[in-house]
mmCIF file of C-alpha atoms in Angstrom:
data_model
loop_
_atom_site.group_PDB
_atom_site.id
_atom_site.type_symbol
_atom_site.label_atom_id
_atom_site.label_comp_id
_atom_site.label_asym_id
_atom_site.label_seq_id
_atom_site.Cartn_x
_atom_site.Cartn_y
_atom_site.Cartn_z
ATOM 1 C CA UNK A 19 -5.758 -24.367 44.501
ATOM 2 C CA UNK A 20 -8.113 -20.856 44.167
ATOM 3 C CA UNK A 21 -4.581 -19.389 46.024
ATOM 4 C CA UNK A 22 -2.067 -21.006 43.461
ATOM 5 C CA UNK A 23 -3.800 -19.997 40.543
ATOM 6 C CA UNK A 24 -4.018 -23.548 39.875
ATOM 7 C CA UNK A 25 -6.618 -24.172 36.905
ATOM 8 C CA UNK A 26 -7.539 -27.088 34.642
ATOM 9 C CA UNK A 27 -8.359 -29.295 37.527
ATOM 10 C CA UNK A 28 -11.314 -31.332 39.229
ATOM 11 C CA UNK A 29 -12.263 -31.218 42.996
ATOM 12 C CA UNK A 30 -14.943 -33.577 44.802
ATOM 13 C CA UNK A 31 -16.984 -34.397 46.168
ATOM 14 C CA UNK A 32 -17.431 -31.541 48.230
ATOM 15 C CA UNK A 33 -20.691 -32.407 50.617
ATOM 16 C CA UNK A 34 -22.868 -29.161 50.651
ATOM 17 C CA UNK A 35 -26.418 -29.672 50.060
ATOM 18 C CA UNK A 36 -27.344 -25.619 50.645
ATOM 19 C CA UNK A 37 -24.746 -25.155 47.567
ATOM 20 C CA UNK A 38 -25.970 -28.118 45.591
ATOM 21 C CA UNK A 39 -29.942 -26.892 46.369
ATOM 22 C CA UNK A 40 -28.788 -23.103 45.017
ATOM 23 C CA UNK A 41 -27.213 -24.291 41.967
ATOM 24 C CA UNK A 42 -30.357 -26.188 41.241
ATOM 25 C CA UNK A 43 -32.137 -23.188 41.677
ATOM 26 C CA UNK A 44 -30.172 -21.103 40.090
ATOM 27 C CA UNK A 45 -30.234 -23.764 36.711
ATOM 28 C CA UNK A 46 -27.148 -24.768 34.319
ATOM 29 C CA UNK A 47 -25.173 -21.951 32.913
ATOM 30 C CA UNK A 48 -26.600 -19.511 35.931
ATOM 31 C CA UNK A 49 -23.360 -17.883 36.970
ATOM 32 C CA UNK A 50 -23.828 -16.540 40.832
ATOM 33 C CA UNK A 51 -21.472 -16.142 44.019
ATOM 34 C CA UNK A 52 -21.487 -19.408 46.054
ATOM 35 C CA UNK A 53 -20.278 -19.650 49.490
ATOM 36 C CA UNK A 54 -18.523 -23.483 49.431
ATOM 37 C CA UNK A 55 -18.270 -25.780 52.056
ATOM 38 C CA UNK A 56 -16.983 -25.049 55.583
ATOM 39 C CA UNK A 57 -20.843 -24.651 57.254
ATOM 40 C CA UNK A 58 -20.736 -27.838 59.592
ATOM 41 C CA UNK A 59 -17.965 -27.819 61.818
ATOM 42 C CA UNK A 60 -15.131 -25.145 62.461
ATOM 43 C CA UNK A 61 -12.994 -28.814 62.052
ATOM 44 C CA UNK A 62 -13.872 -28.318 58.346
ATOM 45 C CA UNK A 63 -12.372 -25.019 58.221
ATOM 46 C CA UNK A 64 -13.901 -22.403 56.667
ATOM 47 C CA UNK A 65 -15.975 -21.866 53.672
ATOM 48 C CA UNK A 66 -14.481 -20.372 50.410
ATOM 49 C CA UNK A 67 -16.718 -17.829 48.062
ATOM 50 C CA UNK A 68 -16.565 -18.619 44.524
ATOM 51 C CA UNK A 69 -17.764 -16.877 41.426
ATOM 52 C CA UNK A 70 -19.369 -20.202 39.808
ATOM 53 C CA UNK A 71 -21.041 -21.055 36.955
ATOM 54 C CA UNK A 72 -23.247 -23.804 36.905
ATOM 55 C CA UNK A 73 -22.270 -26.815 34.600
ATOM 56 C CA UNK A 74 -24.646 -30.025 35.327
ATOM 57 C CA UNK A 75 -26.741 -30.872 37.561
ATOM 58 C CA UNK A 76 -28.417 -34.930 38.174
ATOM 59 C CA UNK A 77 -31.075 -35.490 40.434
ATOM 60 C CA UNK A 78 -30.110 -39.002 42.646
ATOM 61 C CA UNK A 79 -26.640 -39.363 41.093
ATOM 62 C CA UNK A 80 -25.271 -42.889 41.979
ATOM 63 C CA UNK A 81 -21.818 -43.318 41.785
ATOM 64 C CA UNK A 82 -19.833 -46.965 41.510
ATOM 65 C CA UNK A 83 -18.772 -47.677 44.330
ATOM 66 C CA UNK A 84 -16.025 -51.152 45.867
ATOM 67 C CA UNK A 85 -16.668 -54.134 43.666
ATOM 68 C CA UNK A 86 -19.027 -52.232 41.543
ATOM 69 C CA UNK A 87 -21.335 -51.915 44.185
ATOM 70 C CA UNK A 88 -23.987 -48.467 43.522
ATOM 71 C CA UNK A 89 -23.399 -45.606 46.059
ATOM 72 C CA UNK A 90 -25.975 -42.785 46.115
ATOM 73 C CA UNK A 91 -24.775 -39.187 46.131
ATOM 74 C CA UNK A 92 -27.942 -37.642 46.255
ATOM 75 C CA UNK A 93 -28.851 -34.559 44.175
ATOM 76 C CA UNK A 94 -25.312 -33.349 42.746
ATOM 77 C CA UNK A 95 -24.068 -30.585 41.150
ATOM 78 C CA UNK A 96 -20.835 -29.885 38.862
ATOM 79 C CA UNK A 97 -20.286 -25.936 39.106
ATOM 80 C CA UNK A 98 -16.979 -24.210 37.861
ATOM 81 C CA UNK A 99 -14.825 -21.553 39.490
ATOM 82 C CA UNK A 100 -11.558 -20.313 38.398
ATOM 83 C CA UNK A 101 -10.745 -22.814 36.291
ATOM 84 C CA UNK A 102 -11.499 -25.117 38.881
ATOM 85 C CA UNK A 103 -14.831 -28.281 38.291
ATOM 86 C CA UNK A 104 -16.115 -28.917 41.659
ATOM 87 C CA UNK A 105 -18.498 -31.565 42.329
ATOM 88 C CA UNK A 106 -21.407 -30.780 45.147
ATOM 89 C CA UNK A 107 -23.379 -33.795 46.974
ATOM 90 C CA UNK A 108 -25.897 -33.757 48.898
ATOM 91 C CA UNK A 109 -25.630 -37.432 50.603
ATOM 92 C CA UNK A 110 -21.772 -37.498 52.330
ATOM 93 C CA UNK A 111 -19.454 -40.230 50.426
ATOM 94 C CA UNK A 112 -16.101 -40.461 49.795
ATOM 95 C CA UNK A 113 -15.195 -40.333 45.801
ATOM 96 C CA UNK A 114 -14.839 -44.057 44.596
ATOM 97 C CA UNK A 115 -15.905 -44.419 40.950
ATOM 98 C CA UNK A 116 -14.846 -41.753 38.506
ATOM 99 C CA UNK A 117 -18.015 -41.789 37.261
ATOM 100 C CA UNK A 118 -18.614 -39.557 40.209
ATOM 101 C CA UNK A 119 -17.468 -36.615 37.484
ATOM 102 C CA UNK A 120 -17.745 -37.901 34.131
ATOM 103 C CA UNK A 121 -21.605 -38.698 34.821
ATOM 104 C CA UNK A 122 -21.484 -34.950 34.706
ATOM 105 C CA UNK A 123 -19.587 -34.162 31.921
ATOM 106 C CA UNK A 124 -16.199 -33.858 33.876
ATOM 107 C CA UNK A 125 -13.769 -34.811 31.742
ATOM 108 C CA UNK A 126 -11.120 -36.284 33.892
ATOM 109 C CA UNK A 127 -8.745 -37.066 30.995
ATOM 110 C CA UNK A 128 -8.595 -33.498 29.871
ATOM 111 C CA UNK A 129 -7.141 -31.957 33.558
ATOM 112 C CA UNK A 130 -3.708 -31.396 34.793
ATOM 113 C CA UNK A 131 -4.868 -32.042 38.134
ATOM 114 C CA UNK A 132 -7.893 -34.227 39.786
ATOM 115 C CA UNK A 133 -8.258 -33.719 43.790
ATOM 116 C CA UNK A 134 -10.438 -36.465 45.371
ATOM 117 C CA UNK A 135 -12.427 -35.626 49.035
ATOM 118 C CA UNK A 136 -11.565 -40.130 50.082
ATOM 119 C CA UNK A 137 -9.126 -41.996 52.599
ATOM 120 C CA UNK A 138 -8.419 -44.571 50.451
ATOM 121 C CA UNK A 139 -11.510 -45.793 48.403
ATOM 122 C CA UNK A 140 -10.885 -43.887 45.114
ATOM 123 C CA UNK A 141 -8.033 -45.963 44.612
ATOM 124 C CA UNK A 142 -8.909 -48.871 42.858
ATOM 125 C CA UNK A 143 -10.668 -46.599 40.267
ATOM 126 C CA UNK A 144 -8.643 -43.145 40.214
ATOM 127 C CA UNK A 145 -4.826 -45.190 39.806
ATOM 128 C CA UNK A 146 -6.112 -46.018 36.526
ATOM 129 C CA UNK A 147 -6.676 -42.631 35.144
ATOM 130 C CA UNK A 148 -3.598 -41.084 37.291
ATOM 131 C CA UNK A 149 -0.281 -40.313 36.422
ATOM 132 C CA UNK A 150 0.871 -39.870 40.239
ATOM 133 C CA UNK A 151 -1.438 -40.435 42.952
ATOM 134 C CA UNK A 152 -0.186 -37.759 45.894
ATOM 135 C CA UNK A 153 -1.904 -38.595 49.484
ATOM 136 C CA UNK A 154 -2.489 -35.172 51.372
ATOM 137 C CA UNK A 155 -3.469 -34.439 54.715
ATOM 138 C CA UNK A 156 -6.229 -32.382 56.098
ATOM 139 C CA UNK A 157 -7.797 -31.118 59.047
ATOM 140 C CA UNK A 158 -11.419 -32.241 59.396
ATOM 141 C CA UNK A 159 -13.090 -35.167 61.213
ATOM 142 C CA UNK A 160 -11.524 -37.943 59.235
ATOM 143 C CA UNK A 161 -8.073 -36.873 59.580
ATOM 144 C CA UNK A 162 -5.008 -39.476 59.685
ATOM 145 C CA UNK A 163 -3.981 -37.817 63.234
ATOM 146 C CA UNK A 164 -6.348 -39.234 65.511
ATOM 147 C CA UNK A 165 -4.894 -36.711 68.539
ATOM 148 C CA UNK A 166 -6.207 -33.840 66.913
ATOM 149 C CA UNK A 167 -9.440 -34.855 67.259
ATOM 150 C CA UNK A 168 -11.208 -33.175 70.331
ATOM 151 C CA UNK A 169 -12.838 -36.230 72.097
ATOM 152 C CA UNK A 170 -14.770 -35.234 75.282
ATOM 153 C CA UNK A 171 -15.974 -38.478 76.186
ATOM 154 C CA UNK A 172 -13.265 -41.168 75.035
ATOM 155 C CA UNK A 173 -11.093 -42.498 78.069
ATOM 156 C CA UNK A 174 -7.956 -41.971 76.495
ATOM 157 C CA UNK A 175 -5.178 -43.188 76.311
ATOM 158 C CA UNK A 176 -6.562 -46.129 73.956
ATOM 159 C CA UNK A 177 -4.676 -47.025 70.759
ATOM 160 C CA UNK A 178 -3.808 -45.735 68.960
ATOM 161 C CA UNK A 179 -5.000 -42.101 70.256
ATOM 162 C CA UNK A 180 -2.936 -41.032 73.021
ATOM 163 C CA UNK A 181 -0.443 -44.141 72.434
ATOM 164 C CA UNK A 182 3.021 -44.290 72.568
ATOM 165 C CA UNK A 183 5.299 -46.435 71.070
#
């Protein structure tokens, strides 16, 4: 999106808790340099530096979750970077609720575009607000190819990675 030039738009959760930690240090309205994301696994590709400002911050934010059900995000942080709201966690979930950004004064409602880090589990929740919902691929550990996953210890073939039809 940074690439594009594409602004007015909402991006999370993005699990870094060394980002979400600095922008709590840093306090709301600090703006700062953050390195994003990108410091686990070379999988996860790699980590994008942002001039943010920081927008909210909630200590043990819990987000609804399936059937209303509470899921904890952990200390979370809403920072801002070229026209861009990005939501840091520091407990790794999927976006289900929407709440996820409002709860930190995201307003969904108000962007041209809303990017969600989940398979399928935003959903239920994120159809209601959306226009289009647009699945996109990624590499990363929870990819939709299986085979480009490097297992070292998995006898493979076994289906469906390594299967053919």
């Amino acid at each position: 999106m940074v690439e594009r030039g594409i602004t007015n738009a909402a991006l999370g959760p993005m699990w870094d808790p060394i980002a979400v930690r600095i922008a709590f240090d840093a306090g709301v309205g600090a703006k700062l340099t953050m390195r994003i994301g990108g410091k686990i696994s070379p999988l996860s590709g790699d980590p994008i530096d942002l001039e943010c400002t920081v927008k909210a911050l909630q200590r043990d934010l819990v987000m609804t979750g399936l059937a209303g059900t509470p899921v904890l995000m952990g200390d979370s942080a809403l920072v801002e970077a070229n026209g861009i709201e990005i939501v840091l966690i520091t407990l790794r979930n999927q976006a289900m609720g929407t709440d996820l950004f409002t709860q930190l004064g995201c307003d969904l409602a108000a962007k041209k575009i809303v990017v969600v880090k989940s398979s399928q589990h935003f959903y239920a929740s994120y159809s209601k607000v959306a226009r289009h919902v647009i699945y996109a691929g990624a590499p990363g550990a929870v990819t939709l190819d299986l085979n480009t996953l490097p297992y070292r210890k998995a006898r493979l073939p076994k289906w469906p990675i390594g299967a053919t039809a």
